[in-house]
Amino acid sequence: MTERETLHSDSKSKTLLPGSVIGVLGGGQLGRMMALDGTRMGYKFIALDPLPASPLGQIAEQITAPYYDADAAKELASQADVITYEFENVDAGVAKLLEERSYVPQGSRLLYTTQHRLREKAAIEAAGVPVAPYREITSLESLQEAAAELSLPCVLKTATGGYDGKGQVVLRGEEQLEAAYAELSSTGAELVLEKFISFTSEISVIAARTPEGEVKSFPPAENIHVNNILHLSIVPARIPSDVQRRACQLAEQVAEGLNAAGLLAVEMFLTEEGSLYVNEVAPRPHNSGHYTMEACSTSQFEQHVRAICNLPLGDTTLLSPVVMVNVLGQHLDEAIRRTTSQDPAAESLGIVPKLHLYGKSDSKHNRKMGHINLLCGDVHDALEWVEQTNIWRH
């Protein structure tokens, strides 16, 4: 056992000190930002990603191979003291192999659960946290029966895969059922029908949990989507303070119920009656947590490193109101121009824009290329800046 690693006698958890090597399944922007914070803390990083010079691979060592490559996974295990993942569509079988050969505090079980909507919903319910009413769909007939039972509108989703609105269809009339079933069943994935929740706000809470059970959550973000892609995260969320506290409690309850290690992003719907329903969870850093990079005492990325290395979790106090706005391919050039020159609008509104770019080589329409954190005295001023720039109107 190395001097930088301590194995606790009363548990299987390890405390990994700076100097340890963190292996990351995935080389995308979440891994990149994790490494930027983790390197500052003294950790080293190595990525496994199929794309040469991935965003993480640009600033750390990289094994270039498919995620399902067992030999590459074994090589990663041989070089890393601890392994994490930066997106949940990693092959759970590879994660299990790594678990057998290395230290994976998040475990393959968490991936197995969160990669499948039906298993995920059952686990959230088992933690005593409400989800939208749902039914497993195995045939067109079962879809018709479930739609009648739950009543339309509903959302038909694939149980696996799907992100940014992909792999789902909103059903508002019975005439849509057959075509929607044909479309999504053709993917070969299992299907789930969810009752459409009429919500007033979409919010998310990033919770962190160490292998030994310490749990902390960040302030809830109010999220606004455009074309099923996250556009804005607004913090403090424009919801009552008691709802904010309840959202944090539910997120921490889910993290404990899932026996999570590392970060868990918990997305929720808030209804007009004040009810909260968990929509889905992600066992990793999350787009809606990027605001923490400048606006909180500890960023979500530092917190994830702390959690998987079993260090005490950092303070999550919000230091400044903030609005995070995503920069997609069509916004990139103007966002760079705007943030690298004098900005009278930002000065007059009291906004401090902080640009983060992800190192992606190809700028494509609707592809996430970066984000801007808008530090402000009031979130309404930051939202006014977003409107005035005209960057996000195309």
Short mmCIF file of C-alpha atoms in Angstrom, two decimals:
data_model
loop_
_atom_site.label_atom_id
_atom_site.label_comp_id
_atom_site.label_asym_id
_atom_site.label_seq_id
_atom_site.Cartn_x
_atom_site.Cartn_y
_atom_site.Cartn_z
CA MET A 1 0.00 0.00 0.00
CA THR A 2 1.39 3.40 -0.99
CA GLU A 3 2.04 6.24 1.44
CA ARG A 4 -0.64 8.28 -0.31
CA GLU A 5 -3.37 5.70 0.27
CA THR A 6 -5.02 4.67 3.52
CA LEU A 7 -7.35 1.68 3.82
CA HIS A 8 -9.81 2.05 6.68
CA SER A 9 -10.00 -1.04 8.86
CA ASP A 10 -13.74 -0.75 9.42
CA SER A 11 -14.77 -0.47 5.77
CA LYS A 12 -13.73 -1.15 2.22
CA SER A 13 -13.32 2.56 1.53
CA LYS A 14 -9.92 4.02 0.78
CA THR A 15 -8.65 7.51 1.40
CA LEU A 16 -6.53 8.54 -1.57
CA LEU A 17 -4.28 11.51 -0.98
CA PRO A 18 -2.82 13.94 -3.53
CA GLY A 19 -0.30 12.20 -5.74
CA SER A 20 -2.73 9.38 -6.45
CA VAL A 21 -3.77 8.63 -10.05
CA ILE A 22 -7.45 8.97 -10.94
CA GLY A 23 -8.57 6.93 -13.95
CA VAL A 24 -11.58 8.27 -15.82
CA LEU A 25 -13.88 6.26 -18.07
CA GLY A 26 -14.68 8.88 -20.69
CA GLY A 27 -12.63 11.79 -21.96
CA GLY A 28 -15.29 14.46 -22.41
CA GLN A 29 -15.69 17.91 -20.94
CA LEU A 30 -16.83 16.67 -17.53
CA GLY A 31 -13.63 14.68 -17.16
CA ARG A 32 -11.62 17.66 -18.39
CA MET A 33 -13.07 20.02 -15.78
CA MET A 34 -12.68 17.33 -13.11
CA ALA A 35 -9.00 17.02 -13.99
CA LEU A 36 -8.45 20.78 -14.01
CA ASP A 37 -9.65 20.96 -10.41
CA GLY A 38 -8.10 17.65 -9.38
CA THR A 39 -4.70 18.52 -10.82
CA ARG A 40 -4.73 21.74 -8.81
CA MET A 41 -5.33 19.55 -5.74
CA GLY A 42 -2.29 17.41 -6.61
CA TYR A 43 -3.91 14.40 -8.28
CA LYS A 44 -2.89 12.87 -11.61
CA PHE A 45 -5.33 11.73 -14.29
CA ILE A 46 -5.54 9.16 -17.07
CA ALA A 47 -8.52 8.78 -19.41
CA LEU A 48 -9.96 5.93 -21.44
CA ASP A 49 -11.72 7.31 -24.51
CA PRO A 50 -12.13 6.16 -28.14
CA LEU A 51 -11.42 9.62 -29.61
CA PRO A 52 -7.79 10.71 -29.90
CA ALA A 53 -7.03 14.00 -28.12
CA SER A 54 -10.34 14.00 -26.26
CA PRO A 55 -11.09 17.09 -24.13
CA LEU A 56 -9.63 15.30 -21.09
CA GLY A 57 -6.86 13.68 -23.13
CA GLN A 58 -5.58 17.13 -24.09
CA ILE A 59 -4.56 17.81 -20.49
CA ALA A 60 -3.92 14.30 -19.14
CA GLU A 61 -2.66 10.91 -20.27
CA GLN A 62 -5.09 8.94 -22.42
CA ILE A 63 -5.62 5.34 -23.45
CA THR A 64 -7.33 5.53 -26.84
CA ALA A 65 -9.68 2.57 -27.22
CA PRO A 66 -13.41 1.74 -27.23
CA TYR A 67 -15.11 1.68 -23.84
CA TYR A 68 -15.92 -2.00 -24.26
CA ASP A 69 -12.25 -2.95 -24.86
CA ALA A 70 -11.40 -5.27 -21.95
CA ASP A 71 -7.64 -5.03 -22.51
CA ALA A 72 -7.79 -1.24 -22.44
CA ALA A 73 -9.85 -1.38 -19.26
CA LYS A 74 -7.24 -3.65 -17.68
CA GLU A 75 -4.51 -1.19 -18.69
CA LEU A 76 -6.48 1.64 -17.09
CA ALA A 77 -6.86 -0.44 -13.92
CA SER A 78 -3.12 -1.11 -13.80
CA GLN A 79 -2.26 2.59 -13.97
CA ALA A 80 -4.92 4.11 -11.70
CA ASP A 81 -5.31 4.12 -7.92
CA VAL A 82 -9.03 4.90 -8.21
CA ILE A 83 -11.42 4.86 -11.17
CA THR A 84 -14.45 7.04 -11.84
CA TYR A 85 -16.66 7.74 -14.85
CA GLU A 86 -17.73 11.02 -16.41
CA PHE A 87 -20.83 9.80 -18.20
CA GLU A 88 -23.25 7.01 -17.33
CA ASN A 89 -23.44 5.21 -20.67
CA VAL A 90 -20.21 3.39 -19.91
CA ASP A 91 -20.54 -0.37 -20.35
CA ALA A 92 -21.53 -1.69 -16.91
CA GLY A 93 -19.67 -4.93 -17.71
CA VAL A 94 -16.43 -3.00 -18.17
CA ALA A 95 -17.12 -1.16 -14.93
CA LYS A 96 -17.57 -4.53 -13.20
CA LEU A 97 -14.29 -5.80 -14.66
CA LEU A 98 -12.56 -2.68 -13.37
CA GLU A 99 -14.21 -3.16 -9.99
CA GLU A 100 -12.58 -6.58 -9.78
CA ARG A 101 -9.13 -5.26 -10.72
CA SER A 102 -9.05 -1.77 -9.24
CA TYR A 103 -10.84 0.52 -6.79
CA VAL A 104 -14.13 1.88 -8.19
CA PRO A 105 -15.91 3.55 -5.26
CA GLN A 106 -19.00 4.37 -7.35
CA GLY A 107 -19.25 0.68 -8.21
CA SER A 108 -20.84 -1.02 -11.19
CA ARG A 109 -24.14 -1.42 -9.30
CA LEU A 110 -24.83 2.32 -9.40
CA LEU A 111 -24.25 2.33 -13.16
CA TYR A 112 -26.44 -0.74 -13.58
CA THR A 113 -29.25 1.06 -11.78
CA THR A 114 -29.01 4.51 -13.36
CA GLN A 115 -28.49 3.22 -16.91
CA HIS A 116 -32.01 1.81 -16.95
CA ARG A 117 -35.02 4.05 -16.26
CA LEU A 118 -37.19 1.30 -14.80
CA ARG A 119 -34.49 0.17 -12.36
CA GLU A 120 -33.68 3.79 -11.55
CA LYS A 121 -37.31 4.69 -10.78
CA ALA A 122 -37.75 1.62 -8.60
CA ALA A 123 -34.59 2.52 -6.65
CA ILE A 124 -35.73 6.13 -6.16
CA GLU A 125 -39.12 4.93 -4.91
CA ALA A 126 -37.36 2.49 -2.58
CA ALA A 127 -35.52 5.49 -1.10
CA GLY A 128 -38.92 6.98 -0.25
CA VAL A 129 -38.74 9.72 -2.89
CA PRO A 130 -41.65 10.39 -5.30
CA VAL A 131 -41.37 9.91 -9.07
CA ALA A 132 -43.96 10.56 -11.76
CA PRO A 133 -46.40 7.62 -12.19
CA TYR A 134 -45.01 5.18 -14.77
CA ARG A 135 -45.58 1.79 -16.39
CA GLU A 136 -43.32 -0.70 -18.14
CA ILE A 137 -44.31 -1.10 -21.82
CA THR A 138 -43.82 -4.45 -23.53
CA SER A 139 -46.25 -4.20 -26.47
CA LEU A 140 -48.57 -1.81 -28.28
CA GLU A 141 -51.44 -3.27 -26.28
CA SER A 142 -49.67 -2.59 -22.98
CA LEU A 143 -49.00 0.98 -24.16
CA GLN A 144 -52.68 1.47 -24.93
CA GLU A 145 -53.68 0.08 -21.54
CA ALA A 146 -51.08 2.17 -19.68
CA ALA A 147 -52.08 5.35 -21.53
CA ALA A 148 -55.70 4.79 -20.55
CA GLU A 149 -54.72 4.08 -16.95
CA LEU A 150 -52.36 7.05 -16.50
CA SER A 151 -54.37 9.28 -18.91
CA LEU A 152 -52.70 11.43 -21.55
CA PRO A 153 -50.52 13.41 -21.89
CA CYS A 154 -47.69 10.98 -21.18
CA VAL A 155 -44.09 10.54 -22.31
CA LEU A 156 -42.93 7.31 -23.91
CA LYS A 157 -39.19 6.74 -23.36
CA THR A 158 -36.57 4.13 -24.03
CA ALA A 159 -35.45 2.60 -20.75
CA THR A 160 -31.80 2.81 -21.81
CA GLY A 161 -29.83 5.42 -23.74
CA GLY A 162 -31.37 8.71 -24.74
CA TYR A 163 -30.26 12.17 -23.68
CA ASP A 164 -31.04 15.81 -24.55
CA GLY A 165 -34.56 14.75 -25.58
CA LYS A 166 -33.51 11.76 -27.68
CA GLY A 167 -35.28 8.43 -27.18
CA GLN A 168 -38.60 9.90 -26.09
CA VAL A 169 -41.93 11.00 -27.52
CA VAL A 170 -44.60 13.16 -25.85
CA LEU A 171 -48.02 11.58 -26.39
CA ARG A 172 -51.00 13.91 -26.32
CA GLY A 173 -53.57 11.89 -28.25
CA GLU A 174 -54.44 8.21 -28.71
CA GLU A 175 -53.78 8.52 -32.45
CA GLN A 176 -50.04 8.95 -31.65
CA LEU A 177 -49.62 5.68 -29.77
CA GLU A 178 -49.03 3.28 -32.65
CA ALA A 179 -46.47 5.45 -34.45
CA ALA A 180 -44.60 6.28 -31.23
CA TYR A 181 -44.45 2.63 -30.23
CA ALA A 182 -43.18 1.66 -33.68
CA GLU A 183 -40.51 4.36 -33.57
CA LEU A 184 -39.09 3.62 -30.12
CA SER A 185 -39.55 -0.17 -30.12
CA SER A 186 -37.48 -0.30 -33.31
CA THR A 187 -34.45 0.70 -31.19
CA GLY A 188 -34.63 -2.67 -29.47
CA ALA A 189 -34.65 -0.98 -26.05
CA GLU A 190 -37.17 -1.65 -23.31
CA LEU A 191 -39.78 1.09 -22.98
CA VAL A 192 -41.37 3.01 -20.13
CA LEU A 193 -44.42 5.28 -20.16
CA GLU A 194 -44.36 8.21 -17.73
CA LYS A 195 -47.25 10.45 -16.75
CA PHE A 196 -46.56 13.95 -18.05
CA ILE A 197 -46.09 16.23 -15.04
CA SER A 198 -47.42 19.75 -15.49
CA PHE A 199 -44.63 21.65 -13.79
CA THR A 200 -43.90 25.27 -12.98
CA SER A 201 -40.13 24.76 -12.68
CA GLU A 202 -37.48 22.20 -13.55
CA ILE A 203 -34.80 22.10 -10.88
CA SER A 204 -31.77 20.00 -10.12
CA VAL A 205 -29.65 19.38 -7.05
CA ILE A 206 -26.09 18.09 -7.13
CA ALA A 207 -25.47 15.92 -4.07
CA ALA A 208 -22.15 14.38 -3.07
CA ARG A 209 -21.57 11.35 -0.89
CA THR A 210 -18.34 9.76 0.29
CA PRO A 211 -17.88 5.98 0.58
CA GLU A 212 -18.09 6.43 4.35
CA GLY A 213 -21.45 8.17 4.12
CA GLU A 214 -20.85 11.92 4.46
CA VAL A 215 -23.43 13.74 2.31
CA LYS A 216 -23.65 17.37 1.17
CA SER A 217 -25.69 19.08 -1.53
CA PHE A 218 -25.28 22.26 -3.55
CA PRO A 219 -28.01 24.90 -3.81
CA PRO A 220 -30.76 23.92 -6.29
CA ALA A 221 -30.49 25.21 -9.84
CA GLU A 222 -33.55 26.31 -11.80
CA ASN A 223 -33.10 24.93 -15.30
CA ILE A 224 -34.50 26.17 -18.59
CA HIS A 225 -34.28 23.95 -21.68
CA VAL A 226 -34.51 24.90 -25.35
CA ASN A 227 -35.13 22.09 -27.86
CA ASN A 228 -34.60 19.59 -25.02
CA ILE A 229 -31.05 20.89 -24.40
CA LEU A 230 -30.17 22.73 -21.20
CA HIS A 231 -29.95 26.46 -21.95
CA LEU A 232 -29.82 28.19 -18.54
CA SER A 233 -29.23 27.24 -14.92
CA ILE A 234 -30.34 29.97 -12.52
CA VAL A 235 -29.06 30.08 -8.93
CA PRO A 236 -30.59 30.88 -6.52
CA ALA A 237 -33.54 29.12 -8.09
CA ARG A 238 -36.62 31.36 -8.22
CA ILE A 239 -38.62 29.09 -5.92
CA PRO A 240 -39.56 29.39 -2.22
CA SER A 241 -36.76 28.75 0.28
CA ASP A 242 -38.68 25.89 1.91
CA VAL A 243 -38.95 24.15 -1.48
CA GLN A 244 -35.21 24.63 -1.98
CA ARG A 245 -34.54 22.95 1.37
CA ARG A 246 -36.92 20.10 0.54
CA ALA A 247 -35.25 19.58 -2.85
CA CYS A 248 -31.85 19.26 -1.15
CA GLN A 249 -33.28 16.81 1.38
CA LEU A 250 -34.75 14.64 -1.39
CA ALA A 251 -31.48 14.65 -3.35
CA GLU A 252 -29.51 13.61 -0.28
CA GLN A 253 -32.13 10.93 0.45
CA VAL A 254 -31.69 9.53 -3.08
CA ALA A 255 -27.88 9.56 -2.74
CA GLU A 256 -28.12 7.63 0.52
CA GLY A 257 -30.77 5.26 -0.82
CA LEU A 258 -28.62 4.41 -3.84
CA ASN A 259 -25.53 4.09 -1.62
CA ALA A 260 -23.86 6.47 -4.06
CA ALA A 261 -20.22 7.53 -3.96
CA GLY A 262 -19.16 10.68 -5.76
CA LEU A 263 -21.68 13.09 -7.25
CA LEU A 264 -25.32 12.40 -7.97
CA ALA A 265 -27.28 14.93 -10.03
CA VAL A 266 -30.98 14.72 -9.17
CA GLU A 267 -33.39 16.37 -11.62
CA MET A 268 -36.88 17.26 -10.37
CA PHE A 269 -40.16 18.79 -11.45
CA LEU A 270 -41.90 21.33 -9.20
CA THR A 271 -45.69 21.50 -9.62
CA GLU A 272 -48.00 24.43 -9.01
CA GLU A 273 -49.21 22.71 -5.83
CA GLY A 274 -45.63 22.65 -4.53
CA SER A 275 -45.01 18.93 -5.05
CA LEU A 276 -41.57 17.70 -6.14
CA TYR A 277 -41.12 14.65 -8.38
CA VAL A 278 -37.71 13.24 -9.28
CA ASN A 279 -37.40 12.89 -13.03
CA GLU A 280 -34.00 11.23 -13.34
CA VAL A 281 -30.56 11.01 -11.77
CA ALA A 282 -27.02 11.01 -13.14
CA PRO A 283 -24.10 9.55 -11.11
CA ARG A 284 -21.51 12.12 -12.20
CA PRO A 285 -20.85 15.84 -12.53
CA HIS A 286 -23.70 17.49 -14.39
CA ASN A 287 -24.23 20.37 -16.82
CA SER A 288 -26.57 22.07 -14.34
CA GLY A 289 -23.79 22.08 -11.73
CA HIS A 290 -21.31 24.08 -13.78
CA TYR A 291 -22.41 27.24 -11.98
CA THR A 292 -20.49 26.00 -8.91
CA MET A 293 -17.14 26.60 -10.64
CA GLU A 294 -17.01 30.28 -9.67
CA ALA A 295 -20.14 30.77 -7.60
CA CYS A 296 -19.59 28.29 -4.75
CA SER A 297 -16.88 27.76 -2.16
CA THR A 298 -16.25 24.34 -3.72
CA SER A 299 -16.94 23.40 -7.35
CA GLN A 300 -18.86 20.24 -8.23
CA PHE A 301 -15.67 18.89 -9.83
CA GLU A 302 -13.52 19.35 -6.74
CA GLN A 303 -16.36 17.86 -4.69
CA HIS A 304 -16.45 14.78 -6.91
CA VAL A 305 -12.71 14.28 -6.50
CA ARG A 306 -13.07 14.73 -2.74
CA ALA A 307 -15.92 12.23 -2.60
CA ILE A 308 -14.33 9.42 -4.62
CA CYS A 309 -11.03 9.89 -2.75
CA ASN A 310 -12.89 9.80 0.58
CA LEU A 311 -11.71 13.25 1.68
CA PRO A 312 -13.96 15.48 3.81
CA LEU A 313 -16.49 17.13 1.53
CA GLY A 314 -16.01 20.81 0.76
CA ASP A 315 -18.26 23.68 1.79
CA THR A 316 -21.12 24.24 -0.68
CA THR A 317 -22.02 27.82 0.22
CA LEU A 318 -23.19 29.99 -2.67
CA LEU A 319 -20.86 33.00 -2.86
CA SER A 320 -22.68 34.90 -5.60
CA PRO A 321 -25.91 34.74 -7.57
CA VAL A 322 -25.14 33.20 -10.95
CA VAL A 323 -26.66 32.19 -14.26
CA MET A 324 -24.96 29.48 -16.30
CA VAL A 325 -25.66 29.63 -20.03
CA ASN A 326 -24.59 26.88 -22.41
CA VAL A 327 -22.56 27.72 -25.50
CA LEU A 328 -23.57 25.48 -28.41
CA GLY A 329 -21.83 25.28 -31.77
CA GLN A 330 -23.96 28.01 -33.31
CA HIS A 331 -23.12 30.36 -30.40
CA LEU A 332 -19.38 29.76 -30.20
CA ASP A 333 -17.86 32.50 -32.35
CA GLU A 334 -20.03 35.26 -30.96
CA ALA A 335 -19.57 34.05 -27.38
CA ILE A 336 -15.79 34.18 -27.79
CA ARG A 337 -15.93 37.62 -29.39
CA ARG A 338 -18.22 38.95 -26.69
CA THR A 339 -16.17 37.66 -23.76
CA THR A 340 -12.77 38.71 -25.13
CA SER A 341 -13.59 42.38 -25.75
CA GLN A 342 -14.97 45.30 -23.78
CA ASP A 343 -18.59 44.66 -22.81
CA PRO A 344 -20.50 47.83 -21.86
CA ALA A 345 -23.69 45.81 -21.21
CA ALA A 346 -21.93 43.58 -18.67
CA GLU A 347 -20.38 46.61 -16.99
CA SER A 348 -23.68 48.49 -16.75
CA LEU A 349 -25.54 45.46 -15.42
CA GLY A 350 -22.78 44.50 -12.99
CA ILE A 351 -22.20 41.13 -14.69
CA VAL A 352 -18.91 39.22 -14.63
CA PRO A 353 -18.92 36.66 -17.48
CA LYS A 354 -16.61 33.64 -17.06
CA LEU A 355 -16.14 31.65 -20.29
CA HIS A 356 -15.28 27.94 -20.18
CA LEU A 357 -14.49 26.10 -23.43
CA TYR A 358 -14.22 22.34 -23.68
CA GLY A 359 -11.48 21.81 -26.26
CA LYS A 360 -13.72 20.07 -28.80
CA SER A 361 -12.27 20.14 -32.30
CA ASP A 362 -15.50 20.21 -34.31
CA SER A 363 -18.05 22.94 -33.67
CA LYS A 364 -21.45 21.57 -34.66
CA HIS A 365 -24.98 22.93 -34.42
CA ASN A 366 -26.47 22.12 -30.98
CA ARG A 367 -23.21 20.55 -29.78
CA LYS A 368 -22.13 21.72 -26.33
CA MET A 369 -18.85 23.58 -26.87
CA GLY A 370 -18.64 25.42 -23.57
CA HIS A 371 -20.56 27.53 -21.09
CA ILE A 372 -20.47 30.96 -19.51
CA ASN A 373 -21.00 31.55 -15.80
CA LEU A 374 -22.52 34.98 -15.27
CA LEU A 375 -21.68 36.19 -11.78
CA CYS A 376 -24.10 38.92 -10.76
CA GLY A 377 -25.77 40.83 -7.96
CA ASP A 378 -29.19 39.61 -9.07
CA VAL A 379 -30.06 36.80 -11.48
CA HIS A 380 -32.46 39.08 -13.35
CA ASP A 381 -29.48 41.23 -14.39
CA ALA A 382 -27.69 38.17 -15.78
CA LEU A 383 -30.82 37.10 -17.65
CA GLU A 384 -31.06 40.60 -19.10
CA TRP A 385 -27.45 40.30 -20.33
CA VAL A 386 -28.32 37.01 -22.07
CA GLU A 387 -31.21 38.78 -23.82
CA GLN A 388 -29.19 41.84 -24.80
CA THR A 389 -26.31 39.93 -26.38
CA ASN A 390 -28.51 38.27 -29.05
CA ILE A 391 -26.06 35.33 -29.00
CA TRP A 392 -28.74 32.77 -28.11
CA ARG A 393 -31.46 33.89 -30.53
CA HIS A 394 -30.31 31.61 -33.34
#
